[in-house]
Structures are given as C-alpha cells and as structure tokens.
Short mmCIF file of C-alpha atoms in Angstrom, two decimals:
data_model
loop_
_atom_site.label_atom_id
_atom_site.label_comp_id
_atom_site.label_asym_id
_atom_site.label_seq_id
_atom_site.Cartn_x
_atom_site.Cartn_y
_atom_site.Cartn_z
CA UNK A 1 0.12 -0.10 -0.06
CA UNK A 2 1.36 3.34 -0.92
CA UNK A 3 2.29 5.50 2.27
CA UNK A 4 1.13 9.16 2.12
CA UNK A 5 2.68 12.23 3.59
CA UNK A 6 1.15 15.41 4.13
CA UNK A 7 1.90 18.67 6.10
CA UNK A 8 0.47 18.66 9.61
CA UNK A 9 -1.23 21.65 9.46
CA UNK A 10 -1.63 24.76 7.42
CA UNK A 11 -3.21 28.16 7.71
CA UNK A 12 -5.03 30.27 5.39
CA UNK A 13 -7.17 33.41 5.54
CA UNK A 14 -10.98 33.72 4.36
CA UNK A 15 -11.16 34.23 0.27
CA UNK A 16 -7.48 32.82 -0.66
CA UNK A 17 -6.56 29.61 -2.51
CA UNK A 18 -5.56 26.86 -0.49
CA UNK A 19 -3.36 23.74 -1.91
CA UNK A 20 -2.41 20.87 0.12
CA UNK A 21 0.13 18.67 -1.17
CA UNK A 22 0.25 15.01 -0.40
CA UNK A 23 3.37 12.62 -1.38
CA UNK A 24 2.71 8.96 -2.13
CA UNK A 25 6.19 8.24 -3.71
CA UNK A 26 5.55 4.30 -3.91
CA UNK A 27 2.02 4.66 -5.56
CA UNK A 28 0.81 1.66 -7.70
CA UNK A 29 -0.53 1.77 -11.32
CA UNK A 30 -3.68 0.73 -10.36
CA UNK A 31 -3.87 3.23 -7.22
CA UNK A 32 -6.37 5.92 -7.04
CA UNK A 33 -5.99 9.29 -4.89
CA UNK A 34 -8.79 10.45 -2.80
CA UNK A 35 -9.15 13.47 -0.60
CA UNK A 36 -11.32 13.51 1.97
CA UNK A 37 -12.47 16.15 4.39
CA UNK A 38 -13.24 15.66 8.38
CA UNK A 39 -15.13 18.11 10.83
CA UNK A 40 -14.84 16.98 14.32
CA UNK A 41 -17.01 14.33 15.49
CA UNK A 42 -18.10 13.67 11.99
CA UNK A 43 -17.00 11.15 9.56
CA UNK A 44 -15.07 11.97 6.66
CA UNK A 45 -16.66 13.59 3.57
CA UNK A 46 -15.52 12.26 0.06
CA UNK A 47 -14.14 15.73 -1.84
CA UNK A 48 -12.62 14.51 -5.12
CA UNK A 49 -11.04 11.93 -6.67
CA UNK A 50 -8.37 11.27 -9.33
CA UNK A 51 -5.94 9.26 -11.30
CA UNK A 52 -3.94 11.47 -13.60
CA UNK A 53 -3.71 14.96 -14.70
CA UNK A 54 -6.25 17.59 -13.18
CA UNK A 55 -9.69 16.83 -12.07
CA UNK A 56 -12.18 19.44 -10.88
CA UNK A 57 -15.50 19.79 -9.45
CA UNK A 58 -17.91 21.91 -7.45
CA UNK A 59 -16.00 22.47 -4.27
CA UNK A 60 -12.12 21.56 -5.21
CA UNK A 61 -9.43 20.53 -8.03
CA UNK A 62 -7.08 17.87 -7.52
CA UNK A 63 -3.83 17.93 -9.95
CA UNK A 64 -1.74 15.14 -10.27
CA UNK A 65 1.84 15.27 -11.69
CA UNK A 66 2.76 12.75 -14.68
CA UNK A 67 4.93 10.84 -12.27
CA UNK A 68 1.61 10.55 -9.99
CA UNK A 69 4.30 10.65 -6.73
CA UNK A 70 2.53 13.62 -5.07
CA UNK A 71 -1.03 15.25 -5.51
CA UNK A 72 -2.33 18.76 -4.62
CA UNK A 73 -5.91 19.61 -3.46
CA UNK A 74 -6.96 23.01 -4.47
CA UNK A 75 -9.59 24.74 -2.50
CA UNK A 76 -10.43 27.94 -4.18
CA UNK A 77 -11.38 31.12 -1.87
CA UNK A 78 -11.90 29.21 1.08
CA UNK A 79 -14.31 30.30 4.04
CA UNK A 80 -14.17 29.83 7.83
CA UNK A 81 -16.43 26.45 7.23
CA UNK A 82 -13.54 25.13 5.13
CA UNK A 83 -11.51 24.96 8.54
CA UNK A 84 -11.20 21.24 9.07
CA UNK A 85 -8.61 18.05 8.40
CA UNK A 86 -8.21 16.62 4.96
CA UNK A 87 -6.98 13.55 4.45
CA UNK A 88 -5.29 12.13 1.14
CA UNK A 89 -5.69 8.49 0.42
CA UNK A 90 -4.03 6.00 -2.35
CA UNK A 91 -5.44 2.65 -3.29
CA UNK A 92 -6.70 0.46 -5.86
CA UNK A 93 -9.93 0.73 -7.57
CA UNK A 94 -10.83 -2.60 -6.88
CA UNK A 95 -13.34 -4.08 -4.42
CA UNK A 96 -11.97 -5.18 -1.34
CA UNK A 97 -9.18 -2.25 -1.44
CA UNK A 98 -8.54 -1.35 1.89
CA UNK A 99 -7.77 2.66 3.08
CA UNK A 100 -5.61 3.49 5.77
CA UNK A 101 -5.45 6.80 6.56
CA UNK A 102 -2.28 9.18 7.21
CA UNK A 103 -2.02 11.96 9.79
CA UNK A 104 -4.25 14.09 7.51
CA UNK A 105 -3.62 18.21 7.10
CA UNK A 106 -5.29 20.10 9.74
CA UNK A 107 -6.20 23.38 7.72
CA UNK A 108 -7.15 26.21 9.94
CA UNK A 109 -8.92 29.04 7.88
CA UNK A 110 -9.11 32.48 9.73
CA UNK A 111 -11.17 35.53 9.36
CA UNK B 1 -23.42 10.84 -3.23
CA UNK B 2 -23.91 7.84 -1.68
CA UNK B 3 -25.79 7.69 2.10
CA UNK B 4 -24.11 5.69 4.59
CA UNK B 5 -25.69 6.10 8.25
CA UNK B 6 -24.88 4.59 11.59
CA UNK B 7 -26.62 3.94 14.38
CA UNK B 8 -26.66 4.79 17.49
CA UNK B 9 -24.93 7.77 17.02
CA UNK B 10 -23.67 8.13 20.58
CA UNK B 11 -24.12 5.20 23.46
CA UNK B 12 -22.87 5.32 26.91
CA UNK B 13 -22.49 2.12 28.73
CA UNK B 14 -21.06 0.60 31.72
CA UNK B 15 -17.69 -1.51 31.78
CA UNK B 16 -18.12 -4.99 31.21
CA UNK B 17 -21.16 -4.54 28.61
CA UNK B 18 -21.60 -5.20 25.13
CA UNK B 19 -22.31 -2.89 22.57
CA UNK B 20 -23.40 -3.18 19.04
CA UNK B 21 -23.12 -0.54 16.25
CA UNK B 22 -24.85 -0.35 13.10
CA UNK B 23 -23.48 0.36 9.94
CA UNK B 24 -26.24 0.82 6.68
CA UNK B 25 -25.40 1.87 3.10
CA UNK B 26 -29.35 3.63 2.63
CA UNK B 27 -29.40 3.78 -1.32
CA UNK B 28 -26.52 1.39 -2.63
CA UNK B 29 -25.17 -1.98 -2.17
CA UNK B 30 -21.95 -2.36 -0.39
CA UNK B 31 -20.01 -5.39 -0.81
CA UNK B 32 -17.34 -4.30 1.13
CA UNK B 33 -17.76 -2.59 4.43
CA UNK B 34 -14.37 -0.89 6.74
CA UNK B 35 -14.54 -0.36 10.52
CA UNK B 36 -12.42 2.61 11.83
CA UNK B 37 -11.53 3.93 14.96
CA UNK B 38 -10.65 7.32 16.03
CA UNK B 39 -9.30 8.55 18.86
CA UNK B 40 -9.15 12.53 19.98
CA UNK B 41 -7.10 14.49 17.54
CA UNK B 42 -5.65 11.60 15.70
CA UNK B 43 -6.18 10.12 12.47
CA UNK B 44 -8.65 6.80 12.03
CA UNK B 45 -7.40 3.82 12.30
CA UNK B 46 -8.35 1.08 10.51
CA UNK B 47 -9.87 -1.89 12.14
CA UNK B 48 -11.09 -4.39 10.11
CA UNK B 49 -12.76 -4.84 6.62
CA UNK B 50 -15.81 -6.91 6.27
CA UNK B 51 -16.93 -8.49 3.30
CA UNK B 52 -20.77 -9.65 2.81
CA UNK B 53 -21.27 -13.05 3.71
CA UNK B 54 -17.77 -14.13 4.50
CA UNK B 55 -15.51 -13.00 7.86
CA UNK B 56 -14.11 -10.23 8.56
CA UNK B 57 -10.15 -9.31 7.81
CA UNK B 58 -8.68 -7.91 10.85
CA UNK B 59 -5.70 -5.60 11.47
CA UNK B 60 -2.77 -6.60 13.09
CA UNK B 61 -3.94 -5.92 17.04
CA UNK B 62 -6.91 -5.73 16.64
CA UNK B 63 -8.81 -8.39 18.99
CA UNK B 64 -11.49 -10.50 16.78
CA UNK B 65 -12.97 -11.80 19.54
CA UNK B 66 -13.64 -8.17 21.50
CA UNK B 67 -14.59 -6.87 18.28
CA UNK B 68 -17.10 -8.82 16.39
CA UNK B 69 -17.90 -7.80 12.66
CA UNK B 70 -21.08 -8.97 11.18
CA UNK B 71 -21.77 -8.27 7.69
CA UNK B 72 -24.74 -10.28 6.87
CA UNK B 73 -26.52 -8.12 3.77
CA UNK B 74 -25.25 -6.02 1.36
CA UNK B 75 -26.85 -3.09 3.34
CA UNK B 76 -25.88 -3.80 6.71
CA UNK B 77 -22.58 -4.63 8.98
CA UNK B 78 -22.46 -4.54 12.73
CA UNK B 79 -19.75 -3.96 15.14
CA UNK B 80 -19.93 -5.34 18.48
CA UNK B 81 -17.68 -4.08 21.32
CA UNK B 82 -17.83 -7.12 23.76
CA UNK B 83 -17.07 -6.77 27.36
CA UNK B 84 -16.29 -2.91 26.94
CA UNK B 85 -13.89 -1.20 28.83
CA UNK B 86 -13.16 2.29 29.57
CA UNK B 87 -10.00 2.09 27.20
CA UNK B 88 -12.54 1.45 24.29
CA UNK B 89 -14.11 4.59 24.71
CA UNK B 90 -13.44 6.14 21.34
CA UNK B 91 -15.19 7.21 17.98
CA UNK B 92 -15.96 4.34 15.92
CA UNK B 93 -16.53 4.81 12.16
CA UNK B 94 -17.58 2.62 8.52
CA UNK B 95 -17.50 3.15 5.48
CA UNK B 96 -18.51 1.59 2.64
CA UNK B 97 -17.24 0.75 -1.11
CA UNK B 98 -19.49 1.91 -3.94
CA UNK B 99 -18.80 0.61 -6.98
CA UNK B 100 -20.00 2.50 -10.09
CA UNK B 101 -18.55 1.44 -13.20
CA UNK B 102 -14.95 1.50 -12.70
CA UNK B 103 -14.83 4.02 -10.26
CA UNK B 104 -14.70 2.81 -6.50
CA UNK B 105 -15.38 5.32 -3.96
CA UNK B 106 -15.23 5.01 0.23
CA UNK B 107 -18.41 7.06 1.42
CA UNK B 108 -18.17 7.42 5.33
CA UNK B 109 -21.02 7.23 8.03
CA UNK B 110 -21.63 9.76 10.59
CA UNK B 111 -19.70 8.07 13.30
CA UNK B 112 -20.62 6.77 16.55
CA UNK B 113 -19.18 8.19 20.22
CA UNK B 114 -18.71 5.41 22.80
CA UNK B 115 -18.26 5.82 26.31
CA UNK B 116 -17.30 3.33 28.47
CA UNK B 117 -18.03 3.83 32.21
#
C-alpha cells in the first residue's frame, strides 16, 4: 500500500486559495488518489478523486503530475467553514481495497 | 453522493457490557465495508475489512473476539464491542465501498461516539 505524507497543519485566511500537497512516492499503477474532509465528531466526507492530470468538481481541484508521486488538493476561496482535517488516501480501485489513513492536514481558516 | 448511516450516534455504557453499532448503506449495495476507530486529535485507524457473507479481515493488533463484525447483507454491517472497558471509549466510524462502473469510492458514516464508564 502506498504510504502518504502530508503537512500536519496549514493556516489560511478567508477568500484565499489553499493548496495541500500529498506525497505518495510508491503509488502503484492501479492506485487512485482520493481526498476526504473531516470535521470534528463527524465521518470523513468525500471531496475528490483522480488518477492523473487534473480533476475538478464543484468544491475542489486535484492536480496530479505525470509521475503521480504526489498530488495537490486545491480549495478555491476558502471560508471559515473549510476549517477541517483533510486526508489524502491512495488505493486500488478494486473492490475490497482497504483504506488506511495518514495523519492528515489540519487546515485552519482565519477571518 | 452515496449515504451511509450509523446507529446509534452516541452510546454510554458500563464497563463489562457489550455494545452493537450498525452501519447501513442506504441507497447502494456495499460488498465491502470498513470499520475505523478514531481517538481525539488522531487520524482514523482501520480496524477491519468486512465482506458480505464472509469473515472479516482484522488489522494487526485488533482483537477479533473483542470486536465482532457481522456483514449479513449488502446494506448492513455490525460491530459489536464485547465486554467494553473504558479504554474502548472512542469514535467508531464505518465506511462502505460503492462501485460504479470502474470507479470505487468509500463513503463514510457519521460515526458513533462510545463512552465506557
């Protein structure tokens, strides 16, 4: 299983763009990259998933370079409600793949 | 996205009792469900992988006789904490794997806060 490394914490201000990078040097060919957001005392919430290049949805963008050894979650114009822990997971797309969480990145958005 | 529910959301019990936590996929069938435990200020720790109709696969260090997992149907998995002790107090979260075409995404339940007195 590919191990992930993220910054422990990040601070930002409302309205700024936030980029959180995750390193996964031993990512396997079949592995996809998934990002989750977790608020205190809640289950993680799916944000975005990708395999290569760039993926964008209504809440975030995911940038994956050609070597796929890292990925960057981009949150445009963050607000106070984006304060949460963000997890990057790497795993096989097949059924039965297990999902082990790294330490995550604690994002604090300040007014 | 897909919805996963957990019941109860919060439980307080006396030491030595057993507690059952249910995890349901509400709008999809989940062949695989996962159980996690999360202590304050820490990340989620995978406890076991549950496959419908077969025995769960436990992570190293997780006692299978203490944390009983039953995945009886494609929409329901249960975790029973047997003879709970205060050190079992934690936030328990389940997730279910939703397969759509070639994609496979984990959707998480809201979690169950267990407090053992």
